[in-house]
Amino acid sequence: MLIFIVPLFSIISFHLIVNDKKVPTEFNVTLKQAATDLYNVDTIRTNFNPDTSEFTIEFQNHIREWSEIKCFINEYETEIEISECIVSFLIRVKEYVVNDSVGYRFKFNKKIKYEFKNHFMELYFDVSRSKLITSRFEDISIEFDCFNQICEFDNNWKLVELFSESNELVYPCQNIGPIPSNTSDTCELSKNVVTIS
């Protein structure tokens, strides 16, 4: 089954508790579809449960195939971590749902604006490589309201193979990708807003 991400916009609001005080936080999510996609998604639903910190994105097409990604988001003083992801998808030909966990953990530094371009990934769920998800991301931007560095990561459509059983930490511009460059400090205007676009 091929899954490609199409334009998606969602605002997820929740309150983070820091030192016994509620701090409002928002995620604005926008992903841009790659021009070469062969599989189109007609419907995208997103949901964030503030009680459990669970974020869900569901993709569905006109022939009743669908997939869903559920992850937990933890916010810390200087970082955001996305982990414990479960990927589910319906294989229409066989009419059954596959649920697999993904061991990868993703961290983002709140002082860095991330710009990802032209990423092509295959996520394998078994050793034989017969069960996989293929994703193409043309443009993803993750912007925190208070940042002083920019990480521009263009992968030039180079294939990246991922394996669901891996528990590797993916920390862009820290343990993978380019070194971030300094930019004007936006921290004085901070409003505790996170933008992912």
Short mmCIF file of C-alpha atoms in Angstrom, two decimals:
data_model
loop_
_atom_site.label_atom_id
_atom_site.label_comp_id
_atom_site.label_asym_id
_atom_site.label_seq_id
_atom_site.Cartn_x
_atom_site.Cartn_y
_atom_site.Cartn_z
CA MET A 1 0.00 0.00 0.00
CA LEU A 2 1.34 3.43 -0.89
CA ILE A 3 0.55 6.42 1.27
CA PHE A 4 1.25 9.94 0.16
CA ILE A 5 0.59 13.04 2.16
CA VAL A 6 -1.52 15.75 0.58
CA PRO A 7 -2.16 19.30 1.73
CA LEU A 8 -3.21 19.20 5.35
CA PHE A 9 -3.90 22.03 7.76
CA SER A 10 -4.88 21.58 11.36
CA ILE A 11 -4.60 23.58 14.56
CA ILE A 12 -4.18 21.51 17.69
CA SER A 13 -4.51 23.42 20.93
CA PHE A 14 -3.73 22.11 24.37
CA HIS A 15 -2.39 23.24 27.71
CA LEU A 16 1.01 22.19 28.90
CA ILE A 17 1.54 22.22 32.65
CA VAL A 18 4.86 23.81 33.61
CA ASN A 19 5.62 24.37 37.28
CA ASP A 20 1.94 23.79 38.15
CA LYS A 21 0.80 26.48 35.66
CA LYS A 22 -1.17 25.85 32.47
CA VAL A 23 0.63 27.19 29.40
CA PRO A 24 -1.42 27.32 26.16
CA THR A 25 0.32 25.68 23.20
CA GLU A 26 -0.76 25.31 19.59
CA PHE A 27 0.44 23.17 16.71
CA ASN A 28 -0.40 24.44 13.24
CA VAL A 29 0.10 21.55 10.80
CA THR A 30 0.49 21.95 7.04
CA LEU A 31 2.09 19.35 4.78
CA LYS A 32 2.52 19.76 1.02
CA GLN A 33 2.00 16.88 -1.42
CA ALA A 34 4.86 15.85 -3.68
CA ALA A 35 4.16 16.52 -7.35
CA THR A 36 5.01 12.93 -8.37
CA ASP A 37 2.49 11.19 -6.14
CA LEU A 38 0.59 8.30 -7.69
CA TYR A 39 -1.72 7.59 -4.79
CA ASN A 40 -4.05 10.38 -3.78
CA VAL A 41 -5.69 10.91 -0.45
CA ASP A 42 -9.17 12.42 -0.56
CA THR A 43 -9.88 12.89 3.14
CA ILE A 44 -7.57 13.78 6.01
CA ARG A 45 -8.69 13.96 9.61
CA THR A 46 -6.57 15.10 12.52
CA ASN A 47 -7.20 14.94 16.21
CA PHE A 48 -5.26 15.84 19.33
CA ASN A 49 -6.37 14.53 22.71
CA PRO A 50 -4.99 16.94 25.35
CA ASP A 51 -5.73 14.48 28.16
CA THR A 52 -3.49 11.77 26.72
CA SER A 53 -1.19 13.92 24.49
CA GLU A 54 -2.10 11.62 21.59
CA PHE A 55 -2.00 13.08 18.08
CA THR A 56 -3.76 11.25 15.22
CA ILE A 57 -3.69 11.80 11.46
CA GLU A 58 -6.01 9.66 9.31
CA PHE A 59 -5.76 9.44 5.51
CA GLN A 60 -8.53 8.00 3.31
CA ASN A 61 -9.13 7.72 -0.43
CA HIS A 62 -12.18 7.20 -2.65
CA ILE A 63 -11.68 3.41 -2.89
CA ARG A 64 -12.01 3.00 0.89
CA GLU A 65 -8.32 2.47 1.60
CA TRP A 66 -7.12 4.32 4.66
CA SER A 67 -4.19 4.67 6.98
CA GLU A 68 -3.73 6.26 10.35
CA ILE A 69 -0.74 7.44 12.38
CA LYS A 70 -1.11 7.84 16.15
CA CYS A 71 1.74 9.24 18.21
CA PHE A 72 2.28 10.72 21.64
CA ILE A 73 3.64 14.25 21.93
CA ASN A 74 5.61 15.27 25.00
CA GLU A 75 6.67 18.86 25.48
CA TYR A 76 9.65 19.75 27.63
CA GLU A 77 11.23 23.09 28.45
CA THR A 78 13.54 23.15 25.40
CA GLU A 79 12.27 20.26 23.24
CA ILE A 80 9.27 18.44 21.82
CA GLU A 81 9.38 14.65 21.53
CA ILE A 82 7.12 12.54 19.31
CA SER A 83 7.15 8.83 20.14
CA GLU A 84 5.21 5.58 20.60
CA CYS A 85 3.72 5.81 17.12
CA ILE A 86 1.27 3.22 15.82
CA VAL A 87 0.66 2.99 12.08
CA SER A 88 -2.57 1.32 10.96
CA PHE A 89 -3.81 0.72 7.45
CA LEU A 90 -6.58 -1.14 5.66
CA ILE A 91 -5.51 -3.40 2.84
CA ARG A 92 -8.61 -3.21 0.65
CA VAL A 93 -7.84 -6.27 -1.49
CA LYS A 94 -7.65 -8.50 1.59
CA GLU A 95 -10.07 -6.40 3.67
CA TYR A 96 -8.09 -6.47 6.88
CA VAL A 97 -6.43 -3.86 9.06
CA VAL A 98 -2.72 -3.96 9.84
CA ASN A 99 -1.48 -2.30 13.05
CA ASP A 100 2.24 -1.89 13.64
CA SER A 101 4.23 0.09 16.13
CA VAL A 102 7.14 2.29 15.15
CA GLY A 103 10.01 2.47 17.62
CA TYR A 104 11.57 5.69 16.32
CA ARG A 105 11.54 8.72 18.59
CA PHE A 106 11.65 12.22 17.10
CA LYS A 107 12.93 15.27 18.96
CA PHE A 108 12.83 18.91 17.97
CA ASN A 109 14.64 21.78 19.66
CA LYS A 110 12.27 24.68 20.34
CA LYS A 111 14.99 27.24 19.52
CA ILE A 112 15.29 25.93 15.93
CA LYS A 113 13.01 26.50 12.93
CA TYR A 114 13.05 23.34 10.76
CA GLU A 115 12.56 23.33 6.98
CA PHE A 116 12.47 19.89 5.36
CA LYS A 117 12.36 19.62 1.56
CA ASN A 118 12.15 16.72 -0.89
CA HIS A 119 12.15 13.73 1.46
CA PHE A 120 11.38 10.22 0.18
CA MET A 121 11.00 7.45 2.79
CA GLU A 122 10.11 3.79 2.88
CA LEU A 123 9.10 2.38 6.27
CA TYR A 124 9.36 -1.43 6.46
CA PHE A 125 7.31 -3.44 8.95
CA ASP A 126 8.86 -6.87 8.37
CA VAL A 127 12.23 -8.42 7.56
CA SER A 128 11.12 -9.58 4.11
CA ARG A 129 10.29 -5.95 3.22
CA SER A 130 6.91 -6.99 1.85
CA LYS A 131 4.94 -4.70 4.18
CA LEU A 132 5.88 -1.06 3.77
CA ILE A 133 4.66 2.51 3.55
CA THR A 134 6.16 4.87 1.01
CA SER A 135 5.97 8.60 1.74
CA ARG A 136 7.07 11.67 -0.17
CA PHE A 137 7.21 15.00 1.60
CA GLU A 138 7.87 17.96 -0.64
CA ASP A 139 7.84 20.66 2.01
CA ILE A 140 7.46 20.48 5.79
CA SER A 141 8.22 23.40 8.06
CA ILE A 142 8.22 23.25 11.86
CA GLU A 143 8.39 26.67 13.43
CA PHE A 144 8.33 27.47 17.11
CA ASP A 145 7.39 30.98 18.07
CA CYS A 146 10.68 31.52 19.89
CA PHE A 147 13.69 30.46 17.77
CA ASN A 148 17.17 31.77 17.00
CA GLN A 149 18.42 29.13 14.52
CA ILE A 150 17.24 27.63 11.23
CA CYS A 151 17.81 24.07 10.02
CA GLU A 152 17.32 23.71 6.25
CA PHE A 153 17.34 20.02 5.34
CA ASP A 154 16.91 19.27 1.60
CA ASN A 155 17.25 15.52 0.97
CA ASN A 156 16.95 15.84 -2.86
CA TRP A 157 14.49 12.90 -3.03
CA LYS A 158 17.21 10.50 -1.83
CA LEU A 159 15.54 7.31 -0.58
CA VAL A 160 15.73 6.81 3.19
CA GLU A 161 14.89 3.30 4.41
CA LEU A 162 13.40 3.02 7.90
CA PHE A 163 12.58 -0.09 9.92
CA SER A 164 9.68 -0.10 12.36
CA GLU A 165 11.50 -2.14 15.01
CA SER A 166 14.26 0.47 15.34
CA ASN A 167 14.24 2.50 18.55
CA GLU A 168 16.60 5.10 17.14
CA LEU A 169 16.34 8.72 18.20
CA VAL A 170 15.91 11.02 15.19
CA TYR A 171 16.93 14.53 16.20
CA PRO A 172 17.13 16.70 13.06
CA CYS A 173 20.15 18.98 12.91
CA GLN A 174 21.56 17.32 16.03
CA ASN A 175 22.22 13.66 15.13
CA ILE A 176 21.02 13.75 11.50
CA GLY A 177 21.10 16.38 8.76
CA PRO A 178 22.90 19.70 8.48
CA ILE A 179 24.09 21.98 11.25
CA PRO A 180 21.59 24.77 11.99
CA SER A 181 22.53 28.35 11.13
CA ASN A 182 21.97 31.36 13.37
CA THR A 183 19.20 33.83 12.59
CA SER A 184 17.52 36.80 14.26
CA ASP A 185 16.27 35.92 17.72
CA THR A 186 12.46 35.79 17.84
CA CYS A 187 12.34 34.87 21.53
CA GLU A 188 11.29 38.28 22.80
CA LEU A 189 7.99 37.89 20.93
CA SER A 190 7.33 34.39 22.29
CA LYS A 191 3.69 33.38 22.77
CA ASN A 192 4.17 29.62 23.32
CA VAL A 193 2.97 28.84 19.79
CA VAL A 194 4.34 25.96 17.70
CA THR A 195 3.76 25.96 13.93
CA ILE A 196 4.28 22.85 11.80
CA SER A 197 3.66 23.60 8.14
#
